[in-house]
Coordinates of C-alpha atoms in Angstrom, one line a residue:
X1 CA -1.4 3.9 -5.2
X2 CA -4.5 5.6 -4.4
X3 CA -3.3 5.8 -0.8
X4 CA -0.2 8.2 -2.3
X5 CA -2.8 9.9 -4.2
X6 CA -4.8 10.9 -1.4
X7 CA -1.9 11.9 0.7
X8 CA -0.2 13.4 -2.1
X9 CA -3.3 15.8 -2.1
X10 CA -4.7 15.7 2.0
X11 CA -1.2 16.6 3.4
X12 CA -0.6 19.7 0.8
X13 CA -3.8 20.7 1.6
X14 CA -4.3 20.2 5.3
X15 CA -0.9 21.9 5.8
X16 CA -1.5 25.2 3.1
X17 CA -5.3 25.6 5.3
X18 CA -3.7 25.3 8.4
X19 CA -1.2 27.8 8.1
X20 CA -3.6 30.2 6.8
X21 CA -6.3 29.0 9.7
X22 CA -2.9 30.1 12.2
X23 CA -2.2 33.0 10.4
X24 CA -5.8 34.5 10.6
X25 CA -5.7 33.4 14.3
X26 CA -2.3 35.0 15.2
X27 CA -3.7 38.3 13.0
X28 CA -7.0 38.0 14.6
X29 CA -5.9 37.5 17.9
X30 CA -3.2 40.5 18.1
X31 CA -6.0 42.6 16.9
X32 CA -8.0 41.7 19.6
X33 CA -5.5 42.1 22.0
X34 CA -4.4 45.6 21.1
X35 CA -8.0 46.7 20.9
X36 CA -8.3 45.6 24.4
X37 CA -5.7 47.1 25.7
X38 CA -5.7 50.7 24.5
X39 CA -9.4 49.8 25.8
X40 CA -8.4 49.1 29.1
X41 CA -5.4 51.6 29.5
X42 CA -8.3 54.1 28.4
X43 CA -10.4 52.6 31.4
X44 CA -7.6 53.4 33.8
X45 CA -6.7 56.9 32.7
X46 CA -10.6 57.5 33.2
X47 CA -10.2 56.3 36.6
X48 CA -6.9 58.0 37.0
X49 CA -8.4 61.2 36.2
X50 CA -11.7 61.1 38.9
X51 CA -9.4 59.7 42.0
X52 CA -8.1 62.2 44.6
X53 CA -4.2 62.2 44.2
X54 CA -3.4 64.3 46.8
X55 CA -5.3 62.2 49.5
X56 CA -4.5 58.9 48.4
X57 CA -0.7 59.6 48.8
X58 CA -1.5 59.6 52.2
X59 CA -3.4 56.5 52.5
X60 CA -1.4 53.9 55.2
X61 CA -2.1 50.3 56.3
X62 CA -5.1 50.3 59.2
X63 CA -6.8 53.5 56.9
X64 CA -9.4 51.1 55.7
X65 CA -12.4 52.5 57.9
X66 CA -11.3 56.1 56.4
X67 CA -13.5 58.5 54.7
X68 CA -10.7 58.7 52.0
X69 CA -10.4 54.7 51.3
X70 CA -14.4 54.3 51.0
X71 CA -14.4 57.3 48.7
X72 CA -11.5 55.5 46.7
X73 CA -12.9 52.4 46.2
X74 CA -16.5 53.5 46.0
X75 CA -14.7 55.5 42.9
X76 CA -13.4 52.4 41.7
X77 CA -16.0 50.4 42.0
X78 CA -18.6 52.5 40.6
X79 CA -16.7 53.0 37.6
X80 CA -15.6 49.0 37.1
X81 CA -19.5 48.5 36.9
X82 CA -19.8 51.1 34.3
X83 CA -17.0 49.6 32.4
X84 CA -17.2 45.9 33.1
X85 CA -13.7 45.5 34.2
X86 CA -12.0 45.4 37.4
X87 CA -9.8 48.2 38.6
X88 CA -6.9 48.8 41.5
X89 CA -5.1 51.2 43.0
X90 CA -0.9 50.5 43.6
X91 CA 1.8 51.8 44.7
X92 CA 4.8 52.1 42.5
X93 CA 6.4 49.2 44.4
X94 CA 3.6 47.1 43.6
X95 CA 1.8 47.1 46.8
X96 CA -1.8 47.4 46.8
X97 CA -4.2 50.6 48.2
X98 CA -7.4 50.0 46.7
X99 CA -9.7 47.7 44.2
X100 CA -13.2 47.8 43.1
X101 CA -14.3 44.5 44.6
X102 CA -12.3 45.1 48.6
X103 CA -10.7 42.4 48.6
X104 CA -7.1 43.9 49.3
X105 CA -6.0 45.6 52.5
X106 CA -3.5 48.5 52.4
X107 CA -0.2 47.6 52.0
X108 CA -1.2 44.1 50.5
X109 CA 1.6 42.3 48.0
X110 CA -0.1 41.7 44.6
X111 CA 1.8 38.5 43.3
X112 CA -0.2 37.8 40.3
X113 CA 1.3 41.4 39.2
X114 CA 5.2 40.3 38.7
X115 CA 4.5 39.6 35.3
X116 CA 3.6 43.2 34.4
X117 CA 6.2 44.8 36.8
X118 CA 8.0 46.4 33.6
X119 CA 4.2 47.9 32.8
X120 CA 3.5 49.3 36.2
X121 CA 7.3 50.8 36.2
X122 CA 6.3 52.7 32.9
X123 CA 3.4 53.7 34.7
X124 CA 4.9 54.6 37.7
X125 CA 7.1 57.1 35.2
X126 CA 4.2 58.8 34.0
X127 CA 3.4 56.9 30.7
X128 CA 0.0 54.8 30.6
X129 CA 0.5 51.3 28.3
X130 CA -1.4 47.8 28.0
X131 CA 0.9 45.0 29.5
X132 CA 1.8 42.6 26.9
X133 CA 0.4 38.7 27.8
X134 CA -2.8 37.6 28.5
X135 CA -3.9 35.9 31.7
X136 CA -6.7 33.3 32.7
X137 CA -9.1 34.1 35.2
X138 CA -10.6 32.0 37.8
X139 CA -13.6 31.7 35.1
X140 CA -11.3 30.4 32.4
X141 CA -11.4 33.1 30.6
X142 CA -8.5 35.0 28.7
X143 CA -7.8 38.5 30.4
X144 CA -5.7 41.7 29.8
X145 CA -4.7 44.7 32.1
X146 CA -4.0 48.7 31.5
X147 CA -1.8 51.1 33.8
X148 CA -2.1 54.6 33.9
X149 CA -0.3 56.8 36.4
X150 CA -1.9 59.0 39.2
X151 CA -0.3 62.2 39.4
X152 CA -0.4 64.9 42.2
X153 CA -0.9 68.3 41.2
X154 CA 2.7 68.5 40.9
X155 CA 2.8 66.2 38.4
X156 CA 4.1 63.6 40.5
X157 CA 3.1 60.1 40.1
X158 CA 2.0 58.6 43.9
X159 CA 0.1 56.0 42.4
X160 CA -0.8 53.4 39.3
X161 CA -4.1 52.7 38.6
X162 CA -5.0 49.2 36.8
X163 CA -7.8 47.8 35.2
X164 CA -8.1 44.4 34.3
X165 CA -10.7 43.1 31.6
X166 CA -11.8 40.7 28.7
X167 CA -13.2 40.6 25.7
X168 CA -16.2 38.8 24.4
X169 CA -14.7 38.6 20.7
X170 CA -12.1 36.5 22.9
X171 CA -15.3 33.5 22.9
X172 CA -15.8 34.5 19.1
X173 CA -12.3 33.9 18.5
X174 CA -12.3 30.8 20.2
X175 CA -14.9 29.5 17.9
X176 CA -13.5 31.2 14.8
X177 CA -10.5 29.3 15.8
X178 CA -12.3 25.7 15.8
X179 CA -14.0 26.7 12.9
X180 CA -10.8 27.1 10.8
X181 CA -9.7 24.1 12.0
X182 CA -12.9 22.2 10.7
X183 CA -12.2 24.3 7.4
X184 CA -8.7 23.0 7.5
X185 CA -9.5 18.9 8.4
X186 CA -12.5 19.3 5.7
X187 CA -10.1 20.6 2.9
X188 CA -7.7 18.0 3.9
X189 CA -11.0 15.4 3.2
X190 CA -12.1 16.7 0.4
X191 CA -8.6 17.1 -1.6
X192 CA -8.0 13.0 0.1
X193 CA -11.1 12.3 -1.7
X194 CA -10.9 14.2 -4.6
X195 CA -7.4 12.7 -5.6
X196 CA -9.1 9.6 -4.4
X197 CA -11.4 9.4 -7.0
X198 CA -8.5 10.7 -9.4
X199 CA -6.6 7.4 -8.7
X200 CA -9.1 5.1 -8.9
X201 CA -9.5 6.6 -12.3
X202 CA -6.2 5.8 -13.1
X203 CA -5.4 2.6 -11.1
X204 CA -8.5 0.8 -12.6
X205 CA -7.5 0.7 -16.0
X206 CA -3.8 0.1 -14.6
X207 CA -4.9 -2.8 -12.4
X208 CA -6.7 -3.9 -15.4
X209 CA -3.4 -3.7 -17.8
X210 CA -1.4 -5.5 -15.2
X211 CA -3.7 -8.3 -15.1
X212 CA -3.4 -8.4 -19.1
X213 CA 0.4 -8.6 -18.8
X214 CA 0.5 -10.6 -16.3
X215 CA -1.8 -13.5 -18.5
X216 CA 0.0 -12.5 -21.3
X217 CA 3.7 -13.2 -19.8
X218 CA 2.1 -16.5 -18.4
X219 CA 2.1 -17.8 -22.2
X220 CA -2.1 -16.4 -22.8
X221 CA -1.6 -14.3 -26.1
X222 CA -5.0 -15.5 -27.8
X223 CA -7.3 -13.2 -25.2
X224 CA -7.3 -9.4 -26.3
X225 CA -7.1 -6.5 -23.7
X226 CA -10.4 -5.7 -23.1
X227 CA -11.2 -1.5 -23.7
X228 CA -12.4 0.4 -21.1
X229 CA -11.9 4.0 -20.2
X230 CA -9.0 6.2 -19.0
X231 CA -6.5 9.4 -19.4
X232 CA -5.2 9.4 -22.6
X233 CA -2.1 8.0 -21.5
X234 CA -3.1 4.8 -20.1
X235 CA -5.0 4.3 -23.0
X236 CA -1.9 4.7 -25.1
X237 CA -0.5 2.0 -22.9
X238 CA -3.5 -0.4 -23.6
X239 CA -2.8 0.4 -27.0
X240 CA 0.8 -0.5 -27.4
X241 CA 0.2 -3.6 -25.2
X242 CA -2.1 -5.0 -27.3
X243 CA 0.2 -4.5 -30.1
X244 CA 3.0 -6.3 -28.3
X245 CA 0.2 -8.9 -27.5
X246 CA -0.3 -9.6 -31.4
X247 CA 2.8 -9.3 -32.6
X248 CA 4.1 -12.3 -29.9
X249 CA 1.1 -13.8 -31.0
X250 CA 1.7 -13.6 -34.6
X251 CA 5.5 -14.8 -33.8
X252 CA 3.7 -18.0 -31.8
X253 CA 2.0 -18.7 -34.6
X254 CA 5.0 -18.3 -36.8
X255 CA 6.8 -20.8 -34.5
X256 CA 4.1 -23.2 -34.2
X257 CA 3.6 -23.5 -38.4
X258 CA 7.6 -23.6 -38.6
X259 CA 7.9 -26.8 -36.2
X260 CA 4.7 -28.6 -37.8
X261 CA 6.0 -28.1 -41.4
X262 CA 9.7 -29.5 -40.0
X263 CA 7.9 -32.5 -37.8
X264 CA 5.7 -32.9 -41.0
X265 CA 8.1 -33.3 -43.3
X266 CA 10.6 -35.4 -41.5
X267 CA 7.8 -37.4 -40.1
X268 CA 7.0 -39.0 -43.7
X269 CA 11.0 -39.8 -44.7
X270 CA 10.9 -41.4 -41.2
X271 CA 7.9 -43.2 -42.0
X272 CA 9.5 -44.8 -45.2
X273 CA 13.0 -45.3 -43.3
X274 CA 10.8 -47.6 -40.6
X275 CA 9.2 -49.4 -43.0
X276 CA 12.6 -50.0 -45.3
X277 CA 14.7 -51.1 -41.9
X278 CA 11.5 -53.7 -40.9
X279 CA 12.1 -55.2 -44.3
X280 CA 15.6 -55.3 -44.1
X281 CA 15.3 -56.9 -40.3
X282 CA 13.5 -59.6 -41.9
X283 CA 16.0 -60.0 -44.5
X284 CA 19.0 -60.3 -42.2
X285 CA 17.5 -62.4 -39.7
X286 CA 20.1 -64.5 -37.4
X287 CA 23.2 -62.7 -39.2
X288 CA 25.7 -60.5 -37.7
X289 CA 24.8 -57.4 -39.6
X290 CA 20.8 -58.0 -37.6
X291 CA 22.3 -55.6 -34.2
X292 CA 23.0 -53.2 -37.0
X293 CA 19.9 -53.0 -38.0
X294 CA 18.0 -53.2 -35.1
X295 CA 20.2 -49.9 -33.9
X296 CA 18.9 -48.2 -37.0
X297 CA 15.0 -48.9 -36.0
X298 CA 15.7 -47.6 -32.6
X299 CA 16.9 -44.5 -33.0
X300 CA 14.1 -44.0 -36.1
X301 CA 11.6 -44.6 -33.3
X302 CA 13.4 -42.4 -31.0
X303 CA 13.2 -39.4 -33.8
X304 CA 9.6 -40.5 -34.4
X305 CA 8.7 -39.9 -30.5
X306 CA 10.9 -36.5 -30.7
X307 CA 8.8 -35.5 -34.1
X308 CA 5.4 -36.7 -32.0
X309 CA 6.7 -34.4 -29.1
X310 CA 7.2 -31.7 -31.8
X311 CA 4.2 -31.6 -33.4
X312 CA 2.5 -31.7 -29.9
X313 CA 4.0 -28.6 -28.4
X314 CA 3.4 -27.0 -32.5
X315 CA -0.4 -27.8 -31.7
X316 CA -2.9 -25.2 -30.9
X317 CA -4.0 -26.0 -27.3
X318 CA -7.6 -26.3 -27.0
X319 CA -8.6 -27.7 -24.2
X320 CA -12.0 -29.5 -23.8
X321 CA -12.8 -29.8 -19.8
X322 CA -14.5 -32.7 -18.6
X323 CA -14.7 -34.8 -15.4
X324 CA -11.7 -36.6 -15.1
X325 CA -11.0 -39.8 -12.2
X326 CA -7.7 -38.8 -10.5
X327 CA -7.1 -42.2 -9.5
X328 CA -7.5 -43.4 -13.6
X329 CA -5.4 -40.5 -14.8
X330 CA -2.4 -41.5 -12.7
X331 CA -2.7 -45.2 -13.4
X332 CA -2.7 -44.2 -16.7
X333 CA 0.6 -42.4 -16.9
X334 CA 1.8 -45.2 -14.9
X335 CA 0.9 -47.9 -17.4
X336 CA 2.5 -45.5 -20.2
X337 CA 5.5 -45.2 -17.8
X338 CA 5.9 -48.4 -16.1
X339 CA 8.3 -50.0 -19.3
X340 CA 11.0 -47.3 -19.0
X341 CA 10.5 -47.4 -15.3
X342 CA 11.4 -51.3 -15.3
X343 CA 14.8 -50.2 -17.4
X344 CA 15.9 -47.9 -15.0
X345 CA 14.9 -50.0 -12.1
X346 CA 12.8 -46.9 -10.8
X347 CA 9.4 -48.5 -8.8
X348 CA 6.1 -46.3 -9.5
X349 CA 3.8 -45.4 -6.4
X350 CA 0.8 -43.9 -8.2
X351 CA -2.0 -42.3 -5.5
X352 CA -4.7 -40.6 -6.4
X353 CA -8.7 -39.8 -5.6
X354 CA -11.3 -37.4 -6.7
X355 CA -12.2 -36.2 -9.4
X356 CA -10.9 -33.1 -11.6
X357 CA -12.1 -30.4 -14.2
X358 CA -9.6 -30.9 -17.0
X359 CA -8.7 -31.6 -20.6
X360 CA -8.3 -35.8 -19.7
X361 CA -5.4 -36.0 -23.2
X362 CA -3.7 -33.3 -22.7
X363 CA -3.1 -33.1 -19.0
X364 CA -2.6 -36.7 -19.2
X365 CA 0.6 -36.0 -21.6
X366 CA 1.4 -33.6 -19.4
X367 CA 1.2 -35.8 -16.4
X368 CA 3.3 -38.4 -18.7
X369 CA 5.7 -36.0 -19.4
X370 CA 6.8 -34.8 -15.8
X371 CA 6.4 -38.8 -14.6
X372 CA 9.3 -39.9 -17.5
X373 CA 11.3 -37.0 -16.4
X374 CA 11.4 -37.9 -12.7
X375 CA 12.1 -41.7 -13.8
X376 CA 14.9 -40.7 -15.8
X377 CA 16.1 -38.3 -13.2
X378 CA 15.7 -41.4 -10.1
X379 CA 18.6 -43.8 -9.5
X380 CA 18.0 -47.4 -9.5
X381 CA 16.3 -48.8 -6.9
X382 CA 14.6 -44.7 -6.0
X383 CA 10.7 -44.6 -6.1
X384 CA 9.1 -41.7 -8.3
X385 CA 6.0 -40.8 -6.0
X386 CA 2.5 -39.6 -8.4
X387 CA -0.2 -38.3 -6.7
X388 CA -3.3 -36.2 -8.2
X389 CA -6.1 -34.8 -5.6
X390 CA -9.7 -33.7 -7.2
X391 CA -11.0 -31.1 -4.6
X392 CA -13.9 -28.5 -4.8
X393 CA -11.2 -25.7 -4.8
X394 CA -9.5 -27.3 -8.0
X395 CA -7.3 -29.8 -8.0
X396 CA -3.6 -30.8 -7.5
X397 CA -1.1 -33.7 -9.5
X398 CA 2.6 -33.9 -7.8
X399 CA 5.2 -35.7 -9.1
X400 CA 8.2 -36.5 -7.0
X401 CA 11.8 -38.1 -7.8
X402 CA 14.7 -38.5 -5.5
X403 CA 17.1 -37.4 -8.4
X404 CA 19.9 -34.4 -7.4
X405 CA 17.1 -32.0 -8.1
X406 CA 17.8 -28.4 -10.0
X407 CA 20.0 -25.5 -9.4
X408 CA 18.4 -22.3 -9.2
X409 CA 19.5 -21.8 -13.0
X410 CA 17.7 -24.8 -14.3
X411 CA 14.5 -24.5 -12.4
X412 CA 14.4 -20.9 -13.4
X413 CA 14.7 -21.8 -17.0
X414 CA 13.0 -25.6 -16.8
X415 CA 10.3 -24.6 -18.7
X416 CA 11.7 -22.5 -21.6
X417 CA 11.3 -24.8 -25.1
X418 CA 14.4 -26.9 -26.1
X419 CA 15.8 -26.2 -22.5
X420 CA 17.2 -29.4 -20.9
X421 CA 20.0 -30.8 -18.8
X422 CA 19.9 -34.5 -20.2
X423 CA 22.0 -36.0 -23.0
X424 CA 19.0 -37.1 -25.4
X425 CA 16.6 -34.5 -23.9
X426 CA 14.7 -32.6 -26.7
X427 CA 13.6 -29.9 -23.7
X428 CA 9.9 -29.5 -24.9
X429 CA 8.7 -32.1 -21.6
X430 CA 7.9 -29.0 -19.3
X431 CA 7.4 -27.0 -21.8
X432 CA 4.7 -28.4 -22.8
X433 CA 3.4 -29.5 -19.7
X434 CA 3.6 -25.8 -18.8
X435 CA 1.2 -25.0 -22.0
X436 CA -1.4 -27.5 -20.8
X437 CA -1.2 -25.9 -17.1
X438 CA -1.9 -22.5 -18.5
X439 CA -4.5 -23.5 -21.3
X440 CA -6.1 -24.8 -18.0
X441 CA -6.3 -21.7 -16.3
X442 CA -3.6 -23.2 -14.2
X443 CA 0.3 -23.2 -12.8
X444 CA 3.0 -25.5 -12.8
X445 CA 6.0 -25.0 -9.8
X446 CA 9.3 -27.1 -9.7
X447 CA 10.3 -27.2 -6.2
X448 CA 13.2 -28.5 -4.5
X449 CA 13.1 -31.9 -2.1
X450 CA 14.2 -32.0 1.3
X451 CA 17.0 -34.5 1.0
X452 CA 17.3 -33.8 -2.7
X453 CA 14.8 -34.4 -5.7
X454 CA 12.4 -32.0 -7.0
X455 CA 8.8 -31.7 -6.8
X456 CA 6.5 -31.1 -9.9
X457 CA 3.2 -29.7 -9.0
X458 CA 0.4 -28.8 -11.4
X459 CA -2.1 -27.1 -9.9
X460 CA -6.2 -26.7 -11.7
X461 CA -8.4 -24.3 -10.8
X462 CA -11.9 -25.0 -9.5
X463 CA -14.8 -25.5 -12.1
X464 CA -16.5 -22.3 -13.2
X465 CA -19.1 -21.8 -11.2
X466 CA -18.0 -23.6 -8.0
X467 CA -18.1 -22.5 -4.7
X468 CA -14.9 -22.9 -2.7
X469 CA -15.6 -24.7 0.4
X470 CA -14.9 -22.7 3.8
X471 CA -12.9 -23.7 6.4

């Protein structure tokens, strides 16, 4: 964003200073020109006026050595010194008689003059005129040339004088020209930079939000936005997402009194129902009605386990980090696991080494959790793969079942409470495992298996305070 911002402002501005910086050389430069020219057309008029028509009309190739021709160009040349320019004498058709520095013979073709032929035709009419482009010079310089015709006493024209000069404001215009263009590239810089520092006023505080949302759509409602300093606008936003953040709070909280008081309340009936169905099992011991009863204490248990799981995922998570032994936490969840393992017929390959930064209860329910969900999920005979790995970075536990793994669907919406895709599923086993992931500072993925099966991965982040190793 602050990229666009300083685009946003550098290309406006670059482009609005450069065509002014062309516009003041195009207005700059014409007025040079035309100064120059009615400069030099006055130049040759001047020269125009002290030549001897009349004799230079008769001037023919092989005249060189003539009194006339030496007067001509000694004319020429003294008045090209006077006026820093250099001057010629031509024929209407272009060919040349005389010029200040005798370099050209009589009768000598000019071809650098074909691109003022329409200037020396004027001229050769009678009317004295600038040409209209510039030329460079062997020096490198920019030059410019004026005609003015040479007229007999008769008025008629036998010859066009030209003088060819430059300008000195030519090297100042040169400069001025550069110096725009610095003007232009340090407006450009200083607009980038300006709307540069605008942005980072802006995306600062928005990075900042984003964060918040971000923790706060990753289940983290108990942390307030921190304040900090912005346009008016962004602070309206902090403002209503704080608000958002408190009311979903306050609705969490709603939730999680609302399931306690249910788990609470059912949990004591249950409690009662055990107790009556024990003394009933004891009362119709070896008779028929016994598999009655012993149906009726399994399914209390199984309600007990689903009000437990309740009242777990009701439960403010606190989490209390310690060192915990990888290799104990997985045998652990193992131990707990191993009895429905043996009734589905599901083996257990536990592996794990290190040590890792965690809540040792709660991640080991977690751990639990996503271990009973891959067992239930594994044919008979299918190993359920647990591995955790304590590193400096963090630390890692993956669970793996060859079950037919999760449609896009279901792993989109595994972790949402009371979601679930088996028969006697209560659908709080990710969710809560999700909860202890986060209160951890921490993820939890499902990802597919190649050959089928999903992967569970929790991952931890490193202790505060830790330095990542390098590679």
């Amino acid at each position: 964003m602050r990229l666009r911002f300083a685009l946003a402002a550098a290309l406006p501005a670059f482009a609005g200073l450069l065509v002014m910086a062309l516009v003041a050389d195009r207005l700059a430069r014409r007025a040079l020109e035309d100064e120059l020219g009615a400069r030099l057309t006055a130049v040759a008029q001047a020269a125009a006026a002290s030549l001897p028509a009349d004799r230079v009309e008769w001037l023919r190739p092989g005249d060189e050595a003539t009194r006339t021709f030496a007067h001509v160009r000694s004319r020429l040349e003294s008045l090209a010194n006077a006026t820093g320019t250099r001057l010629y004498l031509l024929r209407p058709d272009r060919s040349a008689l005389a010029d200040s520095g005798g370099a050209l013979p009589i009768g000598a073709a000019v071809p650098g003059l074909e691109r003022d032929r329409f200037e020396i035709g004027e001229a050769a009419k009678g009317r004295a005129l600038p040409s209209q482009v510039l030329f460079a010079g062997t020096d490198g310089r920019l030059y410019k040339s004026g005609y003015a015709p040479l007229s007999d006493s008769s008025g008629k024209v036998v010859a066009v004088v030209g003088a060819d000069g430059t300008a000195p404001s030519f090297a100042a215009l040169s400069r001025f020209r550069r110096l725009l263009g610095l003007v232009a590239l340090g407006g450009a810089v200083l607009g980038a930079g300006v709307a540069g520092a605008a942005a980072v006023s802006v995306t600062r505080p928005l990075r900042s939000l984003a964060a918040a949302a971000r923790r706060i759509g990753g289940g983290d409602l108990r942390t307030p936005l921190e304040p900090g300093a912005g346009p008016r606008e962004v602070a309206t936003l902090r403002t209503t997402l704080e608000d958002m953040r408190g009311a979903l709070a306050a609705r969490d909280d709603e939730r999680a009194t609302l399931l306690a008081g249910i788990a609470h309340e059912v949990r004591n009936p249950l409690g009662a129902i055990e107790l009556f169905a024990g003394m009933l099992a004891e009362d119709v011991r070896g008779r028929p009605e016994a598999a009655h009863v012993q149906r009726i204490q399994a399914e209390v248990a199984r309600l007990g386990r689903i009000t437990e799981t309740f009242l777990d995922y009701a439960r403010p998570r606190h989490v209390e980090v310690e060192e915990v032994d990888a290799a104990a936490l997985v045998a652990e969840a193992a131990d707990l696991a191993q009895p429905l393992a043996q009734q589905r017929g599901v083996r257990l390959e536990m592996l794990g080494d290190g040590r890792l930064c965690a809540d040792r209860e709660a991640l080991g329910r977690a751990v639990l959790n996503l271990v009973r969900n891959a067992v239930e999920a594994s044919p008979a005979g299918a190993a359920v793969e647990v591995e955790a790995h304590g590193r400096g970075d963090g630390g890692v536990v993956e669970v793996r079942d060859c079950g037919p793994g999760l449609d896009g669907d279901a792993r989109e919406r595994a972790f949402q409470p009371f979601f679930t895709t088996k028969e006697n599923g209560t659908g709080l086993g990710l969710a809560l495992a999700r909860k202890v992931a986060l209160a951890h500072g921490g993820a939890i993925v499902l990802l597919p298996r190649d050959g089928g099966g999903t992967l569970a991965r929790i991952t931890l982040p490193p202790p505060r305070g830790a330095t990542p190793p390098t590679a």
